[in-house]
């Protein structure tokens, strides 16, 4: 059985043609009976994903996958080398406890593969996408205030990766990382209104750069205990406040220097 593009699948207008296309794309040995509400739920999910990310057409999932002999079924399952994404589809309202129990059970079955697991449920009637957090709580993802967190004020959530980047943030990140692969000597600056996730994006870039190199993060303004939490956990990132910078500060041995709230830099 092969994974398929849910974008391509939802271009169909009726379940009969959908069933034929699904068998052709997935290589399934039989025609899968697809109900109308499942088709409409997938269409609604694709529409929402298109407004939050780019290249939705390239997303590939195993659709209605069953574990042999157990009969356990997963609506949408994406399996990569380093992670697994599971999305369950619902048409009508369902309790958060029922969602939580199903996603926890799914995670239990998938844990034998030894990879990071991201578990979601989409309720089409409510246009609601929720995720099972590392603490087994349910978090809404289409509410920006819940996933545009600040690493400074919520370091624990950041370190546990309980956040998502918007499509605009991902686009900025891709541009920066792409240019850095071509040339090591580049300068970048991004701006935005308060609360739009500038610091989150900066830290996410810092995390990716620090996987293979030593970098420096400079904070402008008053340092707080939250910085110390990040400093203690992120060993490959050196933290400095702007008032620690002097003419003798050596920055050349860092592969990258990132500045948060650069407009507050002291003279």
Tab-separated table of C-alpha atoms in Angstrom:
chain	number	residue	atom	x	y	z
A	1	UNK	CA	0.000	0.000	0.000
A	2	UNK	CA	1.297	3.460	-0.971
A	3	UNK	CA	0.766	6.879	0.590
A	4	UNK	CA	-1.287	9.288	-1.496
A	5	UNK	CA	-1.892	13.025	-1.874
A	6	UNK	CA	-5.013	14.038	0.061
A	7	UNK	CA	-5.122	17.190	-2.086
A	8	UNK	CA	-5.457	15.066	-5.246
A	9	UNK	CA	-7.988	12.845	-3.512
A	10	UNK	CA	-10.265	15.762	-2.598
A	11	UNK	CA	-10.431	17.096	-6.158
A	12	UNK	CA	-13.086	14.444	-6.807
A	13	UNK	CA	-16.744	15.386	-6.444
A	14	UNK	CA	-18.310	12.063	-5.490
A	15	UNK	CA	-17.423	9.007	-3.440
A	16	UNK	CA	-17.669	6.546	-6.376
A	17	UNK	CA	-14.882	8.182	-8.370
A	18	UNK	CA	-12.977	8.782	-5.148
A	19	UNK	CA	-12.967	5.088	-4.316
A	20	UNK	CA	-11.587	4.211	-7.769
A	21	UNK	CA	-8.902	6.890	-7.598
A	22	UNK	CA	-7.885	5.874	-4.085
A	23	UNK	CA	-7.372	2.264	-5.144
A	24	UNK	CA	-5.368	3.315	-8.174
A	25	UNK	CA	-3.100	5.683	-6.195
A	26	UNK	CA	-2.632	3.553	-3.093
A	27	UNK	CA	-2.336	0.157	-4.760
A	28	UNK	CA	-4.986	-1.210	-2.404
A	29	UNK	CA	-6.240	-4.674	-3.405
A	30	UNK	CA	-9.914	-3.745	-2.998
A	31	UNK	CA	-12.219	-0.764	-3.431
A	32	UNK	CA	-12.478	1.173	-0.197
A	33	UNK	CA	-15.979	2.278	0.749
A	34	UNK	CA	-15.646	6.004	1.380
A	35	UNK	CA	-18.566	7.787	3.015
A	36	UNK	CA	-19.739	11.232	1.970
A	37	UNK	CA	-18.913	12.834	5.321
A	38	UNK	CA	-15.326	11.578	5.050
A	39	UNK	CA	-14.926	13.219	1.656
A	40	UNK	CA	-16.395	16.506	2.911
A	41	UNK	CA	-14.220	16.416	6.048
A	42	UNK	CA	-11.073	15.909	3.993
A	43	UNK	CA	-12.048	18.746	1.654
A	44	UNK	CA	-12.595	21.076	4.608
A	45	UNK	CA	-9.268	20.037	6.143
A	46	UNK	CA	-7.394	20.677	2.894
A	47	UNK	CA	-8.989	24.132	2.584
A	48	UNK	CA	-7.858	25.053	6.082
A	49	UNK	CA	-4.347	23.701	5.556
A	50	UNK	CA	-4.046	25.758	2.380
A	51	UNK	CA	-4.679	28.946	4.387
A	52	UNK	CA	-2.003	28.050	6.941
A	53	UNK	CA	0.778	26.471	4.870
A	54	UNK	CA	2.201	26.184	1.378
A	55	UNK	CA	2.451	23.139	-0.922
A	56	UNK	CA	-0.492	21.269	0.580
A	57	UNK	CA	-0.601	19.307	-2.686
A	58	UNK	CA	2.656	17.600	-1.725
A	59	UNK	CA	1.315	16.216	1.580
A	60	UNK	CA	1.081	12.445	1.340
A	61	UNK	CA	-0.722	10.139	3.766
A	62	UNK	CA	-1.734	6.523	4.079
A	63	UNK	CA	-5.530	6.776	3.953
A	64	UNK	CA	-7.680	4.487	6.097
A	65	UNK	CA	-4.681	2.347	7.052
A	66	UNK	CA	-5.281	-0.776	9.127
A	67	UNK	CA	-2.747	-2.597	11.267
A	68	UNK	CA	-2.728	-6.229	10.072
A	69	UNK	CA	-4.406	-8.745	12.443
A	70	UNK	CA	-5.351	-6.024	14.973
A	71	UNK	CA	-7.986	-4.294	12.858
A	72	UNK	CA	-6.867	-0.913	14.215
A	73	UNK	CA	-7.596	1.795	11.639
A	74	UNK	CA	-6.040	5.238	11.182
A	75	UNK	CA	-7.812	7.828	9.027
A	76	UNK	CA	-4.674	9.623	7.816
A	77	UNK	CA	-1.149	8.482	8.566
A	78	UNK	CA	2.129	9.992	7.387
A	79	UNK	CA	5.299	8.031	8.151
A	80	UNK	CA	8.722	9.636	7.793
A	81	UNK	CA	12.202	8.617	8.892
A	82	UNK	CA	12.074	10.792	12.013
A	83	UNK	CA	8.374	11.242	12.778
A	84	UNK	CA	4.812	10.002	12.318
A	85	UNK	CA	1.771	12.240	11.793
A	86	UNK	CA	-1.694	10.869	12.548
A	87	UNK	CA	-4.871	12.841	11.719
A	88	UNK	CA	-8.296	11.516	12.671
A	89	UNK	CA	-11.387	12.896	10.872
A	90	UNK	CA	-14.688	13.718	12.568
A	91	UNK	CA	-17.792	15.277	11.037
A	92	UNK	CA	-19.833	16.102	14.141
A	93	UNK	CA	-19.097	17.398	17.613
A	94	UNK	CA	-17.229	15.018	19.903
A	95	UNK	CA	-16.046	15.441	23.469
A	96	UNK	CA	-12.449	16.405	24.183
A	97	UNK	CA	-12.102	13.341	26.398
A	98	UNK	CA	-13.128	11.045	23.516
A	99	UNK	CA	-10.644	12.790	21.217
A	100	UNK	CA	-7.893	12.508	23.800
A	101	UNK	CA	-8.507	8.811	24.432
A	102	UNK	CA	-8.492	7.932	20.730
A	103	UNK	CA	-5.291	9.875	20.018
A	104	UNK	CA	-3.566	8.388	23.077
A	105	UNK	CA	-4.559	4.895	21.935
A	106	UNK	CA	-3.305	5.619	18.418
A	107	UNK	CA	-0.019	6.883	19.804
A	108	UNK	CA	0.344	3.701	21.855
A	109	UNK	CA	-0.025	1.498	18.762
A	110	UNK	CA	2.348	3.679	16.708
A	111	UNK	CA	4.996	3.902	19.440
A	112	UNK	CA	6.428	0.502	18.438
A	113	UNK	CA	7.955	2.220	15.383
A	114	UNK	CA	10.240	4.215	17.680
A	115	UNK	CA	9.646	7.628	16.112
A	116	UNK	CA	8.305	10.987	17.225
A	117	UNK	CA	4.495	11.008	16.941
A	118	UNK	CA	2.274	14.025	16.214
A	119	UNK	CA	-1.429	13.301	16.802
A	120	UNK	CA	-4.350	15.409	15.542
A	121	UNK	CA	-8.132	15.355	15.153
A	122	UNK	CA	-10.064	17.520	12.680
A	123	UNK	CA	-13.780	18.176	13.320
A	124	UNK	CA	-15.207	19.542	10.073
A	125	UNK	CA	-18.554	20.784	11.470
A	126	UNK	CA	-16.632	23.034	13.885
A	127	UNK	CA	-13.705	23.707	11.558
A	128	UNK	CA	-11.522	22.678	14.468
A	129	UNK	CA	-8.087	21.085	14.360
A	130	UNK	CA	-6.713	19.912	17.699
A	131	UNK	CA	-3.429	18.318	18.718
A	132	UNK	CA	-2.496	15.949	21.519
A	133	UNK	CA	0.311	17.660	23.460
A	134	UNK	CA	3.225	15.970	25.189
A	135	UNK	CA	1.236	16.283	28.426
A	136	UNK	CA	-1.757	14.483	26.888
A	137	UNK	CA	-3.834	17.665	26.690
A	138	UNK	CA	-5.903	18.839	23.714
A	139	UNK	CA	-4.795	22.126	22.087
A	140	UNK	CA	-6.601	24.022	19.322
A	141	UNK	CA	-4.325	24.857	16.396
A	142	UNK	CA	-6.362	27.280	14.315
A	143	UNK	CA	-6.287	29.754	17.206
A	144	UNK	CA	-3.068	31.706	16.649
A	145	UNK	CA	-2.664	32.717	20.282
A	146	UNK	CA	-2.270	29.068	21.265
A	147	UNK	CA	0.657	28.262	18.997
A	148	UNK	CA	2.414	31.614	18.501
A	149	UNK	CA	4.147	31.233	21.851
A	150	UNK	CA	7.121	33.248	23.111
A	151	UNK	CA	10.274	31.265	23.969
A	152	UNK	CA	11.098	33.967	26.519
A	153	UNK	CA	7.872	33.811	28.519
A	154	UNK	CA	7.044	30.142	27.815
A	155	UNK	CA	10.440	28.373	27.616
A	156	UNK	CA	9.032	25.009	28.723
A	157	UNK	CA	6.519	24.888	25.855
A	158	UNK	CA	9.190	25.988	23.393
A	159	UNK	CA	11.671	23.339	24.534
A	160	UNK	CA	8.961	20.675	24.202
A	161	UNK	CA	8.159	22.017	20.698
A	162	UNK	CA	4.542	22.756	21.571
A	163	UNK	CA	4.292	25.378	18.858
A	164	UNK	CA	3.800	25.810	15.113
A	165	UNK	CA	5.108	28.331	12.623
A	166	UNK	CA	2.681	30.105	10.304
A	167	UNK	CA	3.120	29.785	6.535
A	168	UNK	CA	4.686	33.272	6.468
A	169	UNK	CA	7.160	32.351	9.209
A	170	UNK	CA	8.114	29.139	7.419
A	171	UNK	CA	8.631	31.054	4.180
A	172	UNK	CA	10.966	33.548	5.895
A	173	UNK	CA	12.823	30.701	7.570
A	174	UNK	CA	13.271	28.805	4.295
A	175	UNK	CA	14.628	31.894	2.543
A	176	UNK	CA	17.157	32.541	5.289
A	177	UNK	CA	18.372	28.940	5.589
A	178	UNK	CA	18.574	28.584	1.800
A	179	UNK	CA	20.752	31.685	1.452
A	180	UNK	CA	22.974	30.532	4.307
A	181	UNK	CA	23.586	27.238	2.518
A	182	UNK	CA	24.814	29.194	-0.501
A	183	UNK	CA	26.833	31.816	1.361
A	184	UNK	CA	27.885	31.868	5.002
A	185	UNK	CA	28.223	35.650	5.040
A	186	UNK	CA	24.722	37.093	4.996
A	187	UNK	CA	22.728	39.653	6.960
A	188	UNK	CA	18.991	39.343	7.574
A	189	UNK	CA	16.402	41.427	9.377
A	190	UNK	CA	12.687	40.741	9.804
A	191	UNK	CA	10.130	43.037	11.393
A	192	UNK	CA	6.533	42.775	12.501
A	193	UNK	CA	3.949	44.000	14.964
A	194	UNK	CA	4.111	42.865	18.630
A	195	UNK	CA	2.767	39.350	19.112
A	196	UNK	CA	3.282	38.190	15.523
A	197	UNK	CA	5.930	35.619	16.477
A	198	UNK	CA	9.246	37.306	15.600
A	199	UNK	CA	11.059	35.920	18.649
A	200	UNK	CA	9.578	32.459	18.089
A	201	UNK	CA	10.828	32.472	14.496
A	202	UNK	CA	14.264	33.706	15.600
A	203	UNK	CA	14.575	30.929	18.170
A	204	UNK	CA	13.344	28.283	15.751
A	205	UNK	CA	16.061	29.353	13.288
A	206	UNK	CA	18.584	29.316	16.143
A	207	UNK	CA	17.615	25.751	17.046
A	208	UNK	CA	18.103	24.568	13.464
A	209	UNK	CA	21.451	26.333	13.045
A	210	UNK	CA	22.750	25.059	16.393
A	211	UNK	CA	22.380	21.423	15.381
A	212	UNK	CA	25.724	21.549	13.557
A	213	UNK	CA	27.405	24.737	14.765
A	214	UNK	CA	27.938	27.045	17.705
A	215	UNK	CA	25.867	30.207	17.537
A	216	UNK	CA	25.250	33.271	19.697
A	217	UNK	CA	21.918	34.786	20.752
A	218	UNK	CA	21.964	38.411	21.896
A	219	UNK	CA	19.038	39.766	23.911
A	220	UNK	CA	18.295	43.474	24.141
A	221	UNK	CA	16.597	44.804	27.242
A	222	UNK	CA	16.351	43.309	30.719
A	223	UNK	CA	17.417	39.689	31.133
A	224	UNK	CA	15.063	37.453	33.112
A	225	UNK	CA	15.060	34.027	34.694
A	226	UNK	CA	13.412	32.596	31.569
A	227	UNK	CA	16.602	33.215	29.580
A	228	UNK	CA	18.514	31.201	32.148
A	229	UNK	CA	16.222	28.212	31.557
A	230	UNK	CA	16.918	28.336	27.812
A	231	UNK	CA	20.633	28.951	28.388
A	232	UNK	CA	20.871	25.886	30.606
A	233	UNK	CA	19.069	23.580	28.166
A	234	UNK	CA	20.396	24.843	24.822
A	235	UNK	CA	24.090	24.085	25.185
A	236	UNK	CA	25.106	24.931	21.619
A	237	UNK	CA	23.664	28.437	21.857
A	238	UNK	CA	25.615	31.106	23.736
A	239	UNK	CA	23.404	33.769	25.336
A	240	UNK	CA	24.484	37.380	25.855
A	241	UNK	CA	22.617	40.533	26.826
A	242	UNK	CA	23.397	43.683	24.898
A	243	UNK	CA	24.945	45.317	27.980
A	244	UNK	CA	27.549	42.543	28.046
A	245	UNK	CA	28.860	43.563	24.634
A	246	UNK	CA	32.083	45.552	24.598
A	247	UNK	CA	34.725	46.394	22.030
A	248	UNK	CA	36.597	43.281	23.189
A	249	UNK	CA	33.673	40.866	22.785
A	250	UNK	CA	34.707	38.099	20.382
A	251	UNK	CA	31.891	37.052	18.060
A	252	UNK	CA	33.889	35.854	15.061
A	253	UNK	CA	34.180	32.279	16.318
A	254	UNK	CA	30.378	31.878	16.198
A	255	UNK	CA	28.904	30.604	12.941
A	256	UNK	CA	25.876	32.868	13.390
A	257	UNK	CA	24.844	35.750	15.631
A	258	UNK	CA	21.133	36.340	16.209
A	259	UNK	CA	19.743	39.471	17.867
A	260	UNK	CA	16.321	39.629	19.507
A	261	UNK	CA	14.620	43.067	19.738
A	262	UNK	CA	17.496	44.601	17.770
A	263	UNK	CA	15.848	48.031	17.812
A	264	UNK	CA	16.615	48.187	21.552
A	265	UNK	CA	20.381	47.786	21.082
A	266	UNK	CA	22.238	50.180	23.350
A	267	UNK	CA	24.957	52.375	21.897
